[in-house]
PDB file of C-alpha atoms in Angstrom:
ATOM      1  CA  MET A  20       0.254   0.014  -0.263  1.00 40.00           C
ATOM      2  CA  ILE A  21       1.478   3.245  -0.865  1.00 47.00           C
ATOM      3  CA  ARG A  22       1.809   5.881   2.260  1.00 57.00           C
ATOM      4  CA  THR A  23      -0.176   9.234   1.035  1.00 67.00           C
ATOM      5  CA  GLY A  24      -0.317  12.585   3.188  1.00 84.00           C
ATOM      6  CA  ALA A  25       2.330  14.855   2.421  1.00 90.00           C
ATOM      7  CA  TYR A  26       3.231  16.269   5.884  1.00 93.00           C
ATOM      8  CA  GLY A  27       5.558  15.036   8.657  1.00 93.00           C
ATOM      9  CA  GLU A  28       8.166  12.533   8.163  1.00 93.00           C
ATOM     10  CA  ARG A  29       7.007  12.036   4.217  1.00 94.00           C
ATOM     11  CA  VAL A  30       8.105  15.984   4.096  1.00 94.00           C
ATOM     12  CA  GLY A  31      10.932  15.451   5.569  1.00 94.00           C
ATOM     13  CA  ALA A  32      11.982  13.283   3.194  1.00 93.00           C
ATOM     14  CA  PHE A  33      11.144  14.937   0.370  1.00 94.00           C
ATOM     15  CA  LEU A  34      13.256  17.702   1.431  1.00 94.00           C
ATOM     16  CA  ARG A  35      15.920  14.936   2.660  1.00 92.00           C
ATOM     17  CA  LEU A  36      16.081  16.949   5.808  1.00 93.00           C
ATOM     18  CA  GLY A  37      17.041  13.928   7.911  1.00 87.00           C
ATOM     19  CA  GLU A  38      15.056  14.091  10.179  1.00 90.00           C
ATOM     20  CA  VAL A  39      10.869  14.615  11.621  1.00 92.00           C
ATOM     21  CA  PRO A  40      10.346  18.066  10.601  1.00 95.00           C
ATOM     22  CA  PRO A  41       7.433  19.579  13.083  1.00 94.00           C
ATOM     23  CA  THR A  42       4.253  18.938  12.519  1.00 95.00           C
ATOM     24  CA  LEU A  43       0.763  20.198  13.881  1.00 95.00           C
ATOM     25  CA  MET A  44      -2.289  17.992  12.375  1.00 93.00           C
ATOM     26  CA  THR A  45      -6.430  17.868  12.587  1.00 91.00           C
ATOM     27  CA  ARG A  46      -9.584  16.174  11.809  1.00 88.00           C
ATOM     28  CA  SER A  47     -11.954  18.285  11.534  1.00 80.00           C
ATOM     29  CA  LEU A  48     -13.454  17.985   7.773  1.00 78.00           C
ATOM     30  CA  ARG A  49     -15.098  14.615   6.753  1.00 72.00           C
ATOM     31  CA  ASN A  50     -12.037  13.552   9.652  1.00 78.00           C
ATOM     32  CA  ALA A  51      -9.890  13.869   6.924  1.00 87.00           C
ATOM     33  CA  GLU A  52      -6.328  14.837   7.632  1.00 91.00           C
ATOM     34  CA  ILE A  53      -5.112  18.470   7.382  1.00 94.00           C
ATOM     35  CA  ALA A  54      -1.597  18.875   8.647  1.00 96.00           C
ATOM     36  CA  VAL A  55       0.874  21.683   8.423  1.00 96.00           C
ATOM     37  CA  THR A  56       4.858  21.433   8.906  1.00 96.00           C
ATOM     38  CA  GLU A  57       7.506  23.430   8.839  1.00 97.00           C
ATOM     39  CA  THR A  58      11.099  22.373   7.027  1.00 96.00           C
ATOM     40  CA  ARG A  59      14.154  24.252   7.253  1.00 96.00           C
ATOM     41  CA  ASN A  60      17.782  23.726   6.243  1.00 95.00           C
ATOM     42  CA  ASP A  61      20.543  25.878   6.631  1.00 95.00           C
ATOM     43  CA  ASP A  62      22.894  23.488   4.669  1.00 93.00           C
ATOM     44  CA  PRO A  63      21.580  21.701   2.493  1.00 92.00           C
ATOM     45  CA  MET A  64      23.037  19.007  -0.378  1.00 89.00           C
ATOM     46  CA  VAL A  65      22.945  19.792  -3.602  1.00 93.00           C
ATOM     47  CA  GLY A  66      20.335  17.849  -6.009  1.00 92.00           C
ATOM     48  CA  LEU A  67      16.633  17.381  -6.850  1.00 93.00           C
ATOM     49  CA  SER A  68      14.071  16.679  -3.929  1.00 94.00           C
ATOM     50  CA  GLY A  69      12.124  13.445  -3.538  1.00 93.00           C
ATOM     51  CA  SER A  70       8.703  12.776  -4.859  1.00 92.00           C
ATOM     52  CA  PHE A  71       5.345  12.109  -3.378  1.00 91.00           C
ATOM     53  CA  ALA A  72       3.341   9.556  -4.125  1.00 87.00           C
ATOM     54  CA  ALA A  73       0.504  10.928  -6.662  1.00 90.00           C
ATOM     55  CA  GLU A  74      -3.008  11.766  -5.104  1.00 93.00           C
ATOM     56  CA  ASP A  75      -5.923  14.286  -4.795  1.00 94.00           C
ATOM     57  CA  ALA A  76      -4.294  16.856  -2.590  1.00 95.00           C
ATOM     58  CA  TYR A  77      -2.154  20.006  -2.111  1.00 97.00           C
ATOM     59  CA  LEU A  78       0.261  21.677  -0.272  1.00 96.00           C
ATOM     60  CA  VAL A  79       0.286  25.497   0.177  1.00 97.00           C
ATOM     61  CA  SER A  80       3.446  26.503   0.700  1.00 97.00           C
ATOM     62  CA  LEU A  81       4.531  29.454   2.610  1.00 97.00           C
ATOM     63  CA  LYS A  82       8.166  30.805   1.882  1.00 97.00           C
ATOM     64  CA  LEU A  83       9.896  32.361   5.138  1.00 97.00           C
ATOM     65  CA  ARG A  84      12.997  32.782   3.670  1.00 96.00           C
ATOM     66  CA  ASP A  85      13.867  34.261   0.232  1.00 96.00           C
ATOM     67  CA  TYR A  86      15.036  31.370  -2.260  1.00 95.00           C
ATOM     68  CA  PRO A  87      16.960  32.997  -5.191  1.00 95.00           C
ATOM     69  CA  GLU A  88      16.473  30.744  -9.080  1.00 94.00           C
ATOM     70  CA  CYS A  89      14.256  27.913  -7.353  1.00 93.00           C
ATOM     71  CA  GLU A  90      13.254  25.703 -10.492  1.00 93.00           C
ATOM     72  CA  ILE A  91      10.584  23.544 -10.729  1.00 93.00           C
ATOM     73  CA  TRP A  92       9.135  20.210 -11.972  1.00 92.00           C
ATOM     74  CA  GLU A  93       6.125  18.492 -12.590  1.00 92.00           C
ATOM     75  CA  GLN A  94       5.320  15.222 -14.083  1.00 91.00           C
ATOM     76  CA  GLY A  95       9.363  15.196 -15.135  1.00 89.00           C
ATOM     77  CA  ARG A  96       9.256  18.541 -16.979  1.00 92.00           C
ATOM     78  CA  HIS A  97      11.448  21.573 -15.924  1.00 91.00           C
ATOM     79  CA  LEU A  98       8.342  23.726 -15.706  1.00 88.00           C
ATOM     80  CA  THR A  99      10.827  27.252 -14.336  1.00 88.00           C
ATOM     81  CA  LYS A 100      13.070  29.204 -12.860  1.00 91.00           C
ATOM     82  CA  ALA A 101      12.045  32.217 -10.531  1.00 92.00           C
ATOM     83  CA  ASP A 102      13.129  33.876  -7.316  1.00 93.00           C
ATOM     84  CA  VAL A 103      11.011  32.726  -4.651  1.00 94.00           C
ATOM     85  CA  HIS A 104      10.494  35.797  -1.473  1.00 96.00           C
ATOM     86  CA  ALA A 105      10.040  35.439   1.958  1.00 96.00           C
ATOM     87  CA  GLY A 106       6.259  36.191   3.095  1.00 96.00           C
ATOM     88  CA  THR A 107       4.714  34.568  -0.220  1.00 97.00           C
ATOM     89  CA  THR A 108       2.631  31.914  -0.763  1.00 97.00           C
ATOM     90  CA  TYR A 109       2.563  29.154  -3.903  1.00 96.00           C
ATOM     91  CA  LEU A 110       0.346  26.634  -4.617  1.00 97.00           C
ATOM     92  CA  TYR A 111       1.505  22.382  -5.736  1.00 96.00           C
ATOM     93  CA  ASP A 112      -0.795  19.746  -7.138  1.00 96.00           C
ATOM     94  CA  LEU A 113       0.371  16.740  -5.861  1.00 95.00           C
ATOM     95  CA  LYS A 114      -1.490  14.806  -8.843  1.00 95.00           C
ATOM     96  CA  ALA A 115       1.237  16.755 -11.127  1.00 94.00           C
ATOM     97  CA  ASP A 116       4.622  15.274  -8.962  1.00 94.00           C
ATOM     98  CA  PRO A 117       5.680  18.932  -7.741  1.00 94.00           C
ATOM     99  CA  ARG A 118       9.678  18.705  -6.987  1.00 94.00           C
ATOM    100  CA  TYR A 119      12.422  21.527  -7.385  1.00 93.00           C
ATOM    101  CA  LEU A 120      16.506  21.772  -6.882  1.00 94.00           C
ATOM    102  CA  ILE A 121      17.637  22.042  -4.069  1.00 95.00           C
ATOM    103  CA  ASP A 122      20.949  23.720  -3.916  1.00 94.00           C
ATOM    104  CA  LYS A 123      20.666  26.537  -1.343  1.00 95.00           C
ATOM    105  CA  PRO A 124      19.591  27.150   2.269  1.00 96.00           C
ATOM    106  CA  PHE A 125      14.875  27.068   2.613  1.00 96.00           C
ATOM    107  CA  HIS A 126      12.875  27.852   5.346  1.00 97.00           C
ATOM    108  CA  SER A 127       9.034  27.267   4.561  1.00 97.00           C
ATOM    109  CA  LEU A 128       5.589  26.066   5.917  1.00 97.00           C
ATOM    110  CA  HIS A 129       3.675  23.398   3.856  1.00 97.00           C
ATOM    111  CA  PHE A 130       0.074  22.989   4.406  1.00 97.00           C
ATOM    112  CA  TYR A 131      -1.368  19.715   3.517  1.00 97.00           C
ATOM    113  CA  VAL A 132      -4.782  19.852   2.493  1.00 96.00           C
ATOM    114  CA  PRO A 133      -6.317  16.553   0.504  1.00 95.00           C
ATOM    115  CA  ARG A 134      -9.175  16.705  -1.193  1.00 94.00           C
ATOM    116  CA  PRO A 135     -11.668  15.104   0.952  1.00 93.00           C
ATOM    117  CA  ALA A 136     -11.270  18.251   3.407  1.00 93.00           C
ATOM    118  CA  LEU A 137     -12.186  20.275   0.594  1.00 94.00           C
ATOM    119  CA  ASP A 138     -15.566  18.029  -0.220  1.00 93.00           C
ATOM    120  CA  GLY A 139     -15.868  18.357   3.182  1.00 89.00           C
ATOM    121  CA  LEU A 140     -16.025  22.184   3.497  1.00 89.00           C
ATOM    122  CA  ALA A 141     -18.497  22.236   0.683  1.00 89.00           C
ATOM    123  CA  ASP A 142     -20.537  19.370   1.714  1.00 86.00           C
ATOM    124  CA  GLN A 143     -20.667  21.155   5.325  1.00 83.00           C
ATOM    125  CA  SER A 144     -22.057  23.970   3.786  1.00 79.00           C
ATOM    126  CA  GLY A 145     -24.078  23.018   1.100  1.00 80.00           C
ATOM    127  CA  ALA A 146     -22.818  24.247  -1.534  1.00 84.00           C
ATOM    128  CA  ARG A 147     -20.870  23.236  -5.030  1.00 89.00           C
ATOM    129  CA  ARG A 148     -17.636  21.412  -4.806  1.00 92.00           C
ATOM    130  CA  ILE A 149     -14.871  23.037  -6.119  1.00 92.00           C
ATOM    131  CA  ASP A 150     -13.269  21.402  -9.256  1.00 93.00           C
ATOM    132  CA  ALA A 151      -9.701  22.276  -8.380  1.00 93.00           C
ATOM    133  CA  LEU A 152      -6.874  24.360  -6.919  1.00 95.00           C
ATOM    134  CA  ASP A 153      -4.925  26.954  -9.014  1.00 93.00           C
ATOM    135  CA  CYS A 154      -1.783  26.271  -8.961  1.00 93.00           C
ATOM    136  CA  SER A 155      -0.112  28.194 -10.895  1.00 90.00           C
ATOM    137  CA  PRO A 156       3.202  29.084 -11.004  1.00 88.00           C
ATOM    138  CA  VAL A 157       3.619  31.895  -9.117  1.00 90.00           C
ATOM    139  CA  GLY A 158       3.884  33.418  -5.740  1.00 93.00           C
ATOM    140  CA  HIS A 159       0.709  35.060  -3.790  1.00 96.00           C
ATOM    141  CA  ASP A 160       0.837  37.750  -1.302  1.00 96.00           C
ATOM    142  CA  ASP A 161      -1.302  36.700   0.474  1.00 96.00           C
ATOM    143  CA  ALA A 162      -2.289  37.893   4.102  1.00 96.00           C
ATOM    144  CA  VAL A 163      -4.682  35.826   5.566  1.00 96.00           C
ATOM    145  CA  VAL A 164      -1.886  32.601   5.130  1.00 97.00           C
ATOM    146  CA  ARG A 165       0.752  34.679   6.721  1.00 97.00           C
ATOM    147  CA  HIS A 166      -1.650  35.296   9.553  1.00 96.00           C
ATOM    148  CA  ILE A 167      -2.325  31.870   9.842  1.00 96.00           C
ATOM    149  CA  GLY A 168       0.810  30.556   9.512  1.00 96.00           C
ATOM    150  CA  ALA A 169       2.279  32.671  11.737  1.00 95.00           C
ATOM    151  CA  CYS A 170       0.216  31.697  14.560  1.00 92.00           C
ATOM    152  CA  LEU A 171       0.689  28.195  13.712  1.00 94.00           C
ATOM    153  CA  ARG A 172       4.328  28.352  14.262  1.00 93.00           C
ATOM    154  CA  GLU A 173       3.847  29.398  18.064  1.00 88.00           C
ATOM    155  CA  GLY A 174       2.269  25.999  17.880  1.00 90.00           C
ATOM    156  CA  LEU A 175       5.101  23.860  16.074  1.00 93.00           C
ATOM    157  CA  ARG A 176       7.518  25.831  18.260  1.00 91.00           C
ATOM    158  CA  ARG A 177       5.918  24.694  21.649  1.00 88.00           C
ATOM    159  CA  PRO A 178       3.424  22.103  21.213  1.00 85.00           C
ATOM    160  CA  ASP A 179       2.431  20.988  24.290  1.00 82.00           C
ATOM    161  CA  GLU A 180       0.660  24.612  24.584  1.00 82.00           C
ATOM    162  CA  ALA A 181      -1.227  23.969  21.509  1.00 84.00           C
ATOM    163  CA  ASN A 182      -4.144  22.706  22.336  1.00 87.00           C
ATOM    164  CA  GLN A 183      -6.623  20.414  19.821  1.00 89.00           C
ATOM    165  CA  LEU A 184      -9.440  23.040  19.563  1.00 90.00           C
ATOM    166  CA  PHE A 185      -6.997  26.406  18.710  1.00 91.00           C
ATOM    167  CA  ILE A 186      -4.916  23.901  15.662  1.00 93.00           C
ATOM    168  CA  ASP A 187      -8.544  22.898  14.308  1.00 93.00           C
ATOM    169  CA  HIS A 188      -9.809  26.200  14.145  1.00 92.00           C
ATOM    170  CA  MET A 189      -6.340  27.611  12.386  1.00 93.00           C
ATOM    171  CA  MET A 190      -6.686  24.422  10.109  1.00 94.00           C
ATOM    172  CA  LEU A 191     -10.320  24.806   9.484  1.00 92.00           C
ATOM    173  CA  ALA A 192     -10.051  28.832   8.550  1.00 93.00           C
ATOM    174  CA  LEU A 193      -6.922  28.037   6.212  1.00 95.00           C
ATOM    175  CA  THR A 194      -8.497  25.380   4.462  1.00 94.00           C
ATOM    176  CA  ALA A 195     -12.022  27.754   3.808  1.00 92.00           C
ATOM    177  CA  HIS A 196      -9.731  30.988   2.498  1.00 95.00           C
ATOM    178  CA  VAL A 197      -7.731  28.390   0.325  1.00 96.00           C
ATOM    179  CA  ALA A 198     -10.713  26.911  -1.468  1.00 95.00           C
ATOM    180  CA  GLU A 199     -12.061  30.532  -1.520  1.00 94.00           C
ATOM    181  CA  THR A 200      -9.425  32.314  -2.938  1.00 95.00           C
ATOM    182  CA  TYR A 201      -7.820  29.904  -5.209  1.00 96.00           C
ATOM    183  CA  GLY A 202     -11.113  27.215  -5.894  1.00 94.00           C
ATOM    184  CA  GLY A 203     -13.683  30.116  -6.050  1.00 90.00           C
ATOM    185  CA  PHE A 204     -15.640  28.387  -3.331  1.00 88.00           C
ATOM    186  CA  GLN A 205     -18.177  30.341  -1.888  1.00 82.00           C
ATOM    187  CA  HIS A 206     -20.274  29.275   1.562  1.00 72.00           C
ATOM    188  CA  LYS A 207     -23.888  29.155   1.024  1.00 64.00           C
ATOM    189  CA  VAL A 208     -25.576  31.495   3.855  1.00 55.00           C
ATOM    190  CA  GLU A 209     -27.095  29.726   6.333  1.00 51.00           C
ATOM    191  CA  THR A 210     -30.482  31.712   7.859  1.00 43.00           C
ATOM    192  CA  SER A 211     -32.334  29.256   9.693  1.00 44.00           C
ATOM    193  CA  ARG A 212     -29.784  27.607  11.719  1.00 54.00           C
ATOM    194  CA  GLY A 213     -27.284  30.900  12.039  1.00 62.00           C
ATOM    195  CA  ALA A 214     -27.288  30.995  15.770  1.00 77.00           C
ATOM    196  CA  LEU A 215     -27.283  28.022  18.368  1.00 85.00           C
ATOM    197  CA  ALA A 216     -30.241  26.929  20.444  1.00 88.00           C
ATOM    198  CA  PRO A 217     -29.895  27.886  23.876  1.00 89.00           C
ATOM    199  CA  TRP A 218     -29.676  24.073  24.191  1.00 91.00           C
ATOM    200  CA  GLN A 219     -26.161  23.861  21.981  1.00 91.00           C
ATOM    201  CA  LEU A 220     -24.608  26.977  23.811  1.00 92.00           C
ATOM    202  CA  ALA A 221     -25.026  25.732  27.059  1.00 94.00           C
ATOM    203  CA  ARG A 222     -24.087  22.032  25.873  1.00 93.00           C
ATOM    204  CA  ALA A 223     -20.760  23.457  23.800  1.00 93.00           C
ATOM    205  CA  CYS A 224     -19.541  25.957  26.979  1.00 93.00           C
ATOM    206  CA  ASP A 225     -20.118  22.436  29.045  1.00 93.00           C
ATOM    207  CA  LYS A 226     -18.089  20.548  26.938  1.00 91.00           C
ATOM    208  CA  LEU A 227     -15.302  23.036  26.923  1.00 92.00           C
ATOM    209  CA  GLU A 228     -15.560  23.204  30.532  1.00 92.00           C
ATOM    210  CA  ALA A 229     -15.588  19.548  31.409  1.00 90.00           C
ATOM    211  CA  ASP A 230     -11.496  19.932  29.120  1.00 87.00           C
ATOM    212  CA  LEU A 231      -9.624  22.753  29.955  1.00 87.00           C
ATOM    213  CA  GLY A 232      -6.846  21.249  28.194  1.00 84.00           C
ATOM    214  CA  GLY A 233      -8.539  21.773  25.462  1.00 83.00           C
ATOM    215  CA  LYS A 234      -7.379  17.977  23.659  1.00 83.00           C
ATOM    216  CA  VAL A 235     -11.545  17.478  22.568  1.00 85.00           C
ATOM    217  CA  PRO A 236     -11.656  17.861  18.925  1.00 87.00           C
ATOM    218  CA  LEU A 237     -14.291  20.784  17.418  1.00 89.00           C
ATOM    219  CA  GLN A 238     -15.280  17.829  15.625  1.00 88.00           C
ATOM    220  CA  ALA A 239     -16.550  16.075  18.516  1.00 89.00           C
ATOM    221  CA  ILE A 240     -18.732  19.084  20.029  1.00 92.00           C
ATOM    222  CA  ALA A 241     -20.309  19.320  16.541  1.00 90.00           C
ATOM    223  CA  THR A 242     -21.481  15.973  16.294  1.00 89.00           C
ATOM    224  CA  GLU A 243     -22.822  15.766  19.546  1.00 90.00           C
ATOM    225  CA  LEU A 244     -24.628  18.820  18.923  1.00 90.00           C
ATOM    226  CA  GLY A 245     -25.990  17.437  15.500  1.00 87.00           C
ATOM    227  CA  LEU A 246     -23.958  20.204  13.583  1.00 87.00           C
ATOM    228  CA  SER A 247     -21.303  20.210  10.651  1.00 85.00           C
ATOM    229  CA  VAL A 248     -17.757  21.285  12.368  1.00 88.00           C
ATOM    230  CA  SER A 249     -17.607  24.936   9.934  1.00 84.00           C
ATOM    231  CA  HIS A 250     -20.995  25.903  10.878  1.00 86.00           C
ATOM    232  CA  PHE A 251     -20.459  25.736  14.954  1.00 90.00           C
ATOM    233  CA  SER A 252     -17.592  27.741  14.744  1.00 89.00           C
ATOM    234  CA  ARG A 253     -19.347  30.276  13.145  1.00 87.00           C
ATOM    235  CA  ALA A 254     -22.745  29.862  15.059  1.00 91.00           C
ATOM    236  CA  PHE A 255     -20.690  29.816  18.468  1.00 93.00           C
ATOM    237  CA  ARG A 256     -18.554  32.790  17.850  1.00 90.00           C
ATOM    238  CA  ALA A 257     -21.850  34.813  16.441  1.00 90.00           C
ATOM    239  CA  ALA A 258     -23.556  33.513  20.517  1.00 91.00           C
ATOM    240  CA  THR A 259     -20.020  34.550  22.551  1.00 92.00           C
ATOM    241  CA  GLY A 260     -18.489  37.089  20.287  1.00 91.00           C
ATOM    242  CA  LEU A 261     -15.267  34.266  20.622  1.00 91.00           C
ATOM    243  CA  PRO A 262     -13.775  31.429  18.027  1.00 91.00           C
ATOM    244  CA  PRO A 263     -14.018  27.884  20.804  1.00 92.00           C
ATOM    245  CA  TYR A 264     -10.898  28.160  21.256  1.00 91.00           C
ATOM    246  CA  ARG A 265     -10.662  31.760  22.532  1.00 92.00           C
ATOM    247  CA  TRP A 266     -13.567  30.761  24.543  1.00 94.00           C
ATOM    248  CA  LEU A 267     -11.702  28.297  25.908  1.00 93.00           C
ATOM    249  CA  LEU A 268      -9.058  30.540  26.949  1.00 92.00           C
ATOM    250  CA  HIS A 269     -11.056  33.396  29.061  1.00 95.00           C
ATOM    251  CA  HIS A 270     -12.541  30.325  30.476  1.00 95.00           C
ATOM    252  CA  ARG A 271      -9.502  29.307  32.224  1.00 93.00           C
ATOM    253  CA  VAL A 272      -8.172  33.027  32.703  1.00 95.00           C
ATOM    254  CA  ARG A 273     -11.661  33.489  34.831  1.00 94.00           C
ATOM    255  CA  THR A 274     -11.306  30.085  36.860  1.00 94.00           C
ATOM    256  CA  ALA A 275      -7.953  30.873  37.699  1.00 94.00           C
ATOM    257  CA  LYS A 276      -8.678  34.096  39.202  1.00 94.00           C
ATOM    258  CA  ARG A 277     -10.968  32.273  40.935  1.00 93.00           C
ATOM    259  CA  LEU A 278      -7.756  29.780  42.538  1.00 93.00           C
ATOM    260  CA  LEU A 279      -5.679  33.368  42.543  1.00 92.00           C
ATOM    261  CA  SER A 280      -7.611  34.931  45.635  1.00 90.00           C
ATOM    262  CA  LYS A 281      -7.513  32.513  47.705  1.00 87.00           C
ATOM    263  CA  ARG A 282      -4.357  31.548  49.885  1.00 84.00           C
ATOM    264  CA  GLY A 283      -2.263  28.845  48.979  1.00 82.00           C
ATOM    265  CA  PRO A 284      -2.073  27.156  45.099  1.00 86.00           C
ATOM    266  CA  SER A 285       1.391  27.791  43.845  1.00 91.00           C
ATOM    267  CA  LEU A 286       1.058  29.522  40.531  1.00 93.00           C
ATOM    268  CA  SER A 287       2.701  26.059  38.843  1.00 92.00           C
ATOM    269  CA  GLU A 288       0.131  24.663  40.523  1.00 93.00           C
ATOM    270  CA  VAL A 289      -2.713  26.931  39.892  1.00 94.00           C
ATOM    271  CA  ALA A 290      -1.676  26.972  35.680  1.00 92.00           C
ATOM    272  CA  ILE A 291      -1.540  22.782  35.716  1.00 92.00           C
ATOM    273  CA  SER A 292      -4.695  23.060  37.419  1.00 92.00           C
ATOM    274  CA  VAL A 293      -6.878  25.481  34.376  1.00 92.00           C
ATOM    275  CA  GLY A 294      -5.036  23.175  31.844  1.00 90.00           C
ATOM    276  CA  PHE A 295      -1.629  25.560  30.937  1.00 90.00           C
ATOM    277  CA  ALA A 296       1.224  23.363  29.975  1.00 86.00           C
ATOM    278  CA  ASN A 297       3.603  25.243  32.484  1.00 88.00           C
ATOM    279  CA  GLN A 298       3.609  28.496  34.315  1.00 92.00           C
ATOM    280  CA  SER A 299       5.103  30.121  31.283  1.00 91.00           C
ATOM    281  CA  HIS A 300       2.103  29.518  29.150  1.00 91.00           C
ATOM    282  CA  PHE A 301      -0.062  30.931  32.092  1.00 93.00           C
ATOM    283  CA  THR A 302       1.609  34.188  32.376  1.00 94.00           C
ATOM    284  CA  ARG A 303       2.034  34.814  28.747  1.00 92.00           C
ATOM    285  CA  VAL A 304      -1.908  34.275  28.297  1.00 93.00           C
ATOM    286  CA  PHE A 305      -2.845  35.348  31.743  1.00 94.00           C
ATOM    287  CA  SER A 306      -1.174  39.178  30.723  1.00 94.00           C
ATOM    288  CA  ALA A 307      -2.786  38.968  27.730  1.00 93.00           C
ATOM    289  CA  ILE A 308      -6.577  38.491  29.164  1.00 94.00           C
ATOM    290  CA  ALA A 309      -6.245  40.254  31.905  1.00 93.00           C
ATOM    291  CA  GLY A 310      -3.466  43.340  31.366  1.00 94.00           C
ATOM    292  CA  VAL A 311      -1.176  41.800  34.638  1.00 93.00           C
ATOM    293  CA  SER A 312       0.572  39.146  35.453  1.00 94.00           C
ATOM    294  CA  PRO A 313      -1.181  35.928  37.491  1.00 93.00           C
ATOM    295  CA  GLY A 314       1.439  37.241  40.564  1.00 92.00           C
ATOM    296  CA  ALA A 315       0.158  40.791  40.289  1.00 93.00           C
ATOM    297  CA  TRP A 316      -3.352  40.447  40.152  1.00 93.00           C
ATOM    298  CA  ARG A 317      -3.057  38.073  43.395  1.00 91.00           C
ATOM    299  CA  ARG A 318      -1.721  40.184  45.168  1.00 89.00           C
ATOM    300  CA  ASP A 319      -4.168  42.781  44.204  1.00 89.00           C
ATOM    301  CA  ALA A 320      -6.940  40.707  45.232  1.00 86.00           C
ATOM    302  CA  LEU A 321      -5.639  39.325  48.130  1.00 85.00           C
ATOM    303  CA  GLY A 322      -4.462  42.744  49.246  1.00 80.00           C
ATOM    304  CA  THR A 323      -8.519  43.873  48.970  1.00 60.00           C
ATOM    305  CA  VAL A 324      -9.774  41.084  50.587  1.00 49.00           C
ATOM    306  CA  SER A 325      -7.316  41.115  53.899  1.00 45.00           C
ATOM    307  CA  GLY A 326      -7.271  44.715  53.736  1.00 40.00           C
ATOM    308  CA  GLU A 327      -3.817  45.317  52.824  1.00 37.00           C
ATOM    309  CA  GLY A 328      -2.270  47.711  50.545  1.00 30.00           C
TER     310      GLY A 328
END
C-alpha cells in the first residue's frame, strides 16, 4: 500500500532533512488529515528533491526565506525558474509530482490539504464542490496565509501549548480561505440555522469547561450538537463573540482568578489545574487577557480581601 499524506515524516524525506520536522494535524473535515509542517535546512546537500506519491491533494507553501532562482519540475519536466521571496504563498498539485532543485538554504511552512477536506467543507456548507485549486507557478501575496502561518508557528515551536481546539480552528480557517481564494468556493448563506439554540450553546460550553486542556476536537463537539464543524464554529462565535479556542482561554483565566483569590496553591499549581502546559504559558496568556501578570493580580486580590495595601 502506498502511503500518502504530504506532511511530517514524508515532507522530511521529500526534502532530505534527515529528521522528522515539526508538524500539527487535525481531522475536523470528514476526518480528513489536514496538517502543517515546518521545514528548514541552512546547509542542504545539492540535488533534486524527492517525490510524493501521487494523490488528489495540495500543498500550500508559505515561504519564510528568500530562495533565488528556484527551479521547479512537474511530471518529470522542467516547469520554471524564478526567484521566490519570503512571505509569498505557492500552491502545488500533488497529482502533478512537483519537485524542485535543492541548492541553497530554505525555510517554509507546508500546509497539506487533501481533496476530502475540500469536499467536506463544501458538503457541510451545502455549496458546490470546487473542481481544483489554481496551482499556477506564481507567488501570491496572501496576508491571510501569513497570519495563520505566524499563529501556527507558535504552536510548532511549543507543541505542548497548542491545544487541539486551536489547531482545529486555524486549519479550518486555512482550508476555507484556500478554497475561496484559489478554488472559487462560496459559502452558502445559512439563515434558518444561523444561531445556536440555547441548549446547544449550554452544552458546547459544558463540553469546553469539562476539558480545560482543550484536547476535545471541534468535530466531537459539533457532532454531539448535530452540526457541521464549520457551522458550529461560525455559530459559536456569533453567540459568544469568540471562537471556541479563545472562549476556552478566557474561561481558563476566569477559573484561574478564582483560585488566585485564595491563599494556598502556587502559580505553577494553578497553571496546571486550569489546563496550561506550564507556568510560563499560563503567565503569557493570563497577562494578555487580564492586562497584568497572575502574581500581580493575586497580590492585588489578596490585598483587597485582607485590607492590606
